[in-house]
Amino acid sequence: MKKIIIYTASWCIWCQRTKKFIQDLGYEFEERDVEKNQAWAEEMIKKTGQMGIPVTIIIDEKGNEKIVLGYDPELIKEYLKNE
């Protein structure tokens, strides 16, 4: 099973859509609200070089990370289907 982390903020409509999309596919995820935790914001920026949200990270069984910037359902599905 893959691990999914989504960096979000409560006011972000695209974050809400990303979370709903992943839930509708039947996956669980860990949400990291970058407004509530500065360490998560710094972690996201370090991993991606980006400050925009949402950022979805899909980690496979070997620990390899695939990063999705913004709301991109097709890319999320592509990364998840190789399970």
mmCIF file with all atom_site columns, C-alpha atoms in Angstrom:
data_model
loop_
_atom_site.group_PDB
_atom_site.id
_atom_site.type_symbol
_atom_site.label_atom_id
_atom_site.label_alt_id
_atom_site.label_comp_id
_atom_site.label_asym_id
_atom_site.label_entity_id
_atom_site.label_seq_id
_atom_site.pdbx_PDB_ins_code
_atom_site.Cartn_x
_atom_site.Cartn_y
_atom_site.Cartn_z
_atom_site.occupancy
_atom_site.B_iso_or_equiv
_atom_site.pdbx_formal_charge
_atom_site.auth_seq_id
_atom_site.auth_comp_id
_atom_site.auth_asym_id
_atom_site.auth_atom_id
_atom_site.pdbx_PDB_model_num
ATOM 1  C CA . MET A 1 1  ? 0.000   0.000  0.000   1.00 0.00 ? 1  MET A CA 1
ATOM 2  C CA . LYS A 1 2  ? 1.233   3.435  -0.880  1.00 0.00 ? 2  LYS A CA 1
ATOM 3  C CA . LYS A 1 3  ? 1.455   6.258  1.629   1.00 0.00 ? 3  LYS A CA 1
ATOM 4  C CA . ILE A 1 4  ? -0.103  9.576  0.613   1.00 0.00 ? 4  ILE A CA 1
ATOM 5  C CA . ILE A 1 5  ? 0.718   12.936 2.190   1.00 0.00 ? 5  ILE A CA 1
ATOM 6  C CA . ILE A 1 6  ? -1.118  16.116 1.198   1.00 0.00 ? 6  ILE A CA 1
ATOM 7  C CA . TYR A 1 7  ? 0.208   19.536 2.210   1.00 0.00 ? 7  TYR A CA 1
ATOM 8  C CA . THR A 1 8  ? -2.806  21.813 2.602   1.00 0.00 ? 8  THR A CA 1
ATOM 9  C CA . ALA A 1 9  ? -4.366  24.875 4.215   1.00 0.00 ? 9  ALA A CA 1
ATOM 10 C CA . SER A 1 10 ? -7.928  25.117 5.496   1.00 0.00 ? 10 SER A CA 1
ATOM 11 C CA . TRP A 1 11 ? -8.948  27.924 3.095   1.00 0.00 ? 11 TRP A CA 1
ATOM 12 C CA . CYS A 1 12 ? -7.597  26.235 -0.060  1.00 0.00 ? 12 CYS A CA 1
ATOM 13 C CA . ILE A 1 13 ? -10.404 25.026 -2.364  1.00 0.00 ? 13 ILE A CA 1
ATOM 14 C CA . TRP A 1 14 ? -7.933  23.052 -4.510  1.00 0.00 ? 14 TRP A CA 1
ATOM 15 C CA . CYS A 1 15 ? -6.692  21.286 -1.387  1.00 0.00 ? 15 CYS A CA 1
ATOM 16 C CA . GLN A 1 16 ? -10.269 20.322 -0.521  1.00 0.00 ? 16 GLN A CA 1
ATOM 17 C CA . ARG A 1 17 ? -10.826 19.010 -4.051  1.00 0.00 ? 17 ARG A CA 1
ATOM 18 C CA . THR A 1 18 ? -7.594  17.003 -3.944  1.00 0.00 ? 18 THR A CA 1
ATOM 19 C CA . LYS A 1 19 ? -8.543  15.430 -0.614  1.00 0.00 ? 19 LYS A CA 1
ATOM 20 C CA . LYS A 1 20 ? -12.048 14.560 -1.861  1.00 0.00 ? 20 LYS A CA 1
ATOM 21 C CA . PHE A 1 21 ? -10.674 13.110 -5.096  1.00 0.00 ? 21 PHE A CA 1
ATOM 22 C CA . ILE A 1 22 ? -8.282  10.810 -3.228  1.00 0.00 ? 22 ILE A CA 1
ATOM 23 C CA . GLN A 1 23 ? -10.997 9.806  -0.739  1.00 0.00 ? 23 GLN A CA 1
ATOM 24 C CA . ASP A 1 24 ? -13.369 9.038  -3.614  1.00 0.00 ? 24 ASP A CA 1
ATOM 25 C CA . LEU A 1 25 ? -10.716 6.705  -5.055  1.00 0.00 ? 25 LEU A CA 1
ATOM 26 C CA . GLY A 1 26 ? -10.766 4.845  -1.739  1.00 0.00 ? 26 GLY A CA 1
ATOM 27 C CA . TYR A 1 27 ? -7.385  5.902  -0.399  1.00 0.00 ? 27 TYR A CA 1
ATOM 28 C CA . GLU A 1 28 ? -6.461  7.247  3.009   1.00 0.00 ? 28 GLU A CA 1
ATOM 29 C CA . PHE A 1 29 ? -3.935  10.046 3.378   1.00 0.00 ? 29 PHE A CA 1
ATOM 30 C CA . GLU A 1 30 ? -2.067  12.099 5.923   1.00 0.00 ? 30 GLU A CA 1
ATOM 31 C CA . GLU A 1 31 ? -2.964  15.792 5.816   1.00 0.00 ? 31 GLU A CA 1
ATOM 32 C CA . ARG A 1 32 ? -0.286  18.322 6.755   1.00 0.00 ? 32 ARG A CA 1
ATOM 33 C CA . ASP A 1 33 ? -1.718  21.808 7.209   1.00 0.00 ? 33 ASP A CA 1
ATOM 34 C CA . VAL A 1 34 ? 1.135   24.201 6.439   1.00 0.00 ? 34 VAL A CA 1
ATOM 35 C CA . GLU A 1 35 ? -0.602  27.088 8.211   1.00 0.00 ? 35 GLU A CA 1
ATOM 36 C CA . LYS A 1 36 ? -0.821  25.215 11.492  1.00 0.00 ? 36 LYS A CA 1
ATOM 37 C CA . ASN A 1 37 ? 2.687   23.768 11.426  1.00 0.00 ? 37 ASN A CA 1
ATOM 38 C CA . GLN A 1 38 ? 5.649   25.795 10.166  1.00 0.00 ? 38 GLN A CA 1
ATOM 39 C CA . ALA A 1 39 ? 7.855   22.689 10.079  1.00 0.00 ? 39 ALA A CA 1
ATOM 40 C CA . TRP A 1 40 ? 5.495   21.098 7.542   1.00 0.00 ? 40 TRP A CA 1
ATOM 41 C CA . ALA A 1 41 ? 5.603   24.261 5.419   1.00 0.00 ? 41 ALA A CA 1
ATOM 42 C CA . GLU A 1 42 ? 9.407   24.199 5.456   1.00 0.00 ? 42 GLU A CA 1
ATOM 43 C CA . GLU A 1 43 ? 9.428   20.463 4.688   1.00 0.00 ? 43 GLU A CA 1
ATOM 44 C CA . MET A 1 44 ? 7.137   21.005 1.680   1.00 0.00 ? 44 MET A CA 1
ATOM 45 C CA . ILE A 1 45 ? 9.270   23.842 0.329   1.00 0.00 ? 45 ILE A CA 1
ATOM 46 C CA . LYS A 1 46 ? 12.455  21.795 0.793   1.00 0.00 ? 46 LYS A CA 1
ATOM 47 C CA . LYS A 1 47 ? 10.969  18.805 -1.066  1.00 0.00 ? 47 LYS A CA 1
ATOM 48 C CA . THR A 1 48 ? 9.438   20.774 -3.949  1.00 0.00 ? 48 THR A CA 1
ATOM 49 C CA . GLY A 1 49 ? 11.007  24.214 -4.117  1.00 0.00 ? 49 GLY A CA 1
ATOM 50 C CA . GLN A 1 50 ? 7.402   25.478 -4.230  1.00 0.00 ? 50 GLN A CA 1
ATOM 51 C CA . MET A 1 51 ? 5.258   27.480 -1.839  1.00 0.00 ? 51 MET A CA 1
ATOM 52 C CA . GLY A 1 52 ? 1.932   26.732 -3.554  1.00 0.00 ? 52 GLY A CA 1
ATOM 53 C CA . ILE A 1 53 ? -0.555  24.200 -2.288  1.00 0.00 ? 53 ILE A CA 1
ATOM 54 C CA . PRO A 1 54 ? -1.815  21.562 -2.537  1.00 0.00 ? 54 PRO A CA 1
ATOM 55 C CA . VAL A 1 55 ? 1.216   19.330 -2.807  1.00 0.00 ? 55 VAL A CA 1
ATOM 56 C CA . THR A 1 56 ? 0.531   15.598 -2.877  1.00 0.00 ? 56 THR A CA 1
ATOM 57 C CA . ILE A 1 57 ? 3.330   13.147 -2.238  1.00 0.00 ? 57 ILE A CA 1
ATOM 58 C CA . ILE A 1 58 ? 2.776   9.488  -3.061  1.00 0.00 ? 58 ILE A CA 1
ATOM 59 C CA . ILE A 1 59 ? 5.335   7.163  -1.501  1.00 0.00 ? 59 ILE A CA 1
ATOM 60 C CA . ASP A 1 60 ? 5.642   3.591  -2.739  1.00 0.00 ? 60 ASP A CA 1
ATOM 61 C CA . GLU A 1 61 ? 6.647   0.523  -0.750  1.00 0.00 ? 61 GLU A CA 1
ATOM 62 C CA . LYS A 1 62 ? 10.341  1.137  -1.487  1.00 0.00 ? 62 LYS A CA 1
ATOM 63 C CA . GLY A 1 63 ? 10.197  4.726  -0.221  1.00 0.00 ? 63 GLY A CA 1
ATOM 64 C CA . ASN A 1 64 ? 10.265  6.347  -3.667  1.00 0.00 ? 64 ASN A CA 1
ATOM 65 C CA . GLU A 1 65 ? 8.346   9.618  -3.775  1.00 0.00 ? 65 GLU A CA 1
ATOM 66 C CA . LYS A 1 66 ? 6.218   10.992 -6.602  1.00 0.00 ? 66 LYS A CA 1
ATOM 67 C CA . ILE A 1 67 ? 5.199   14.636 -6.228  1.00 0.00 ? 67 ILE A CA 1
ATOM 68 C CA . VAL A 1 68 ? 2.039   16.218 -7.620  1.00 0.00 ? 68 VAL A CA 1
ATOM 69 C CA . LEU A 1 69 ? 1.907   20.013 -7.576  1.00 0.00 ? 69 LEU A CA 1
ATOM 70 C CA . GLY A 1 70 ? -1.544  21.578 -7.483  1.00 0.00 ? 70 GLY A CA 1
ATOM 71 C CA . TYR A 1 71 ? -4.814  19.833 -8.271  1.00 0.00 ? 71 TYR A CA 1
ATOM 72 C CA . ASP A 1 72 ? -3.999  17.242 -10.932 1.00 0.00 ? 72 ASP A CA 1
ATOM 73 C CA . PRO A 1 73 ? -6.393  14.276 -10.761 1.00 0.00 ? 73 PRO A CA 1
ATOM 74 C CA . GLU A 1 74 ? -4.985  12.535 -13.838 1.00 0.00 ? 74 GLU A CA 1
ATOM 75 C CA . LEU A 1 75 ? -1.426  12.547 -12.494 1.00 0.00 ? 75 LEU A CA 1
ATOM 76 C CA . ILE A 1 76 ? -2.613  11.386 -9.074  1.00 0.00 ? 76 ILE A CA 1
ATOM 77 C CA . LYS A 1 77 ? -4.473  8.464  -10.687 1.00 0.00 ? 77 LYS A CA 1
ATOM 78 C CA . GLU A 1 78 ? -1.423  7.593  -12.788 1.00 0.00 ? 78 GLU A CA 1
ATOM 79 C CA . TYR A 1 79 ? 0.850   7.495  -9.735  1.00 0.00 ? 79 TYR A CA 1
ATOM 80 C CA . LEU A 1 80 ? -1.643  5.458  -7.690  1.00 0.00 ? 80 LEU A CA 1
ATOM 81 C CA . LYS A 1 81 ? -2.537  2.857  -10.319 1.00 0.00 ? 81 LYS A CA 1
ATOM 82 C CA . ASN A 1 82 ? 0.907   1.264  -10.222 1.00 0.00 ? 82 ASN A CA 1
ATOM 83 C CA . GLU A 1 83 ? 0.131   -0.262 -6.849  1.00 0.00 ? 83 GLU A CA 1
#
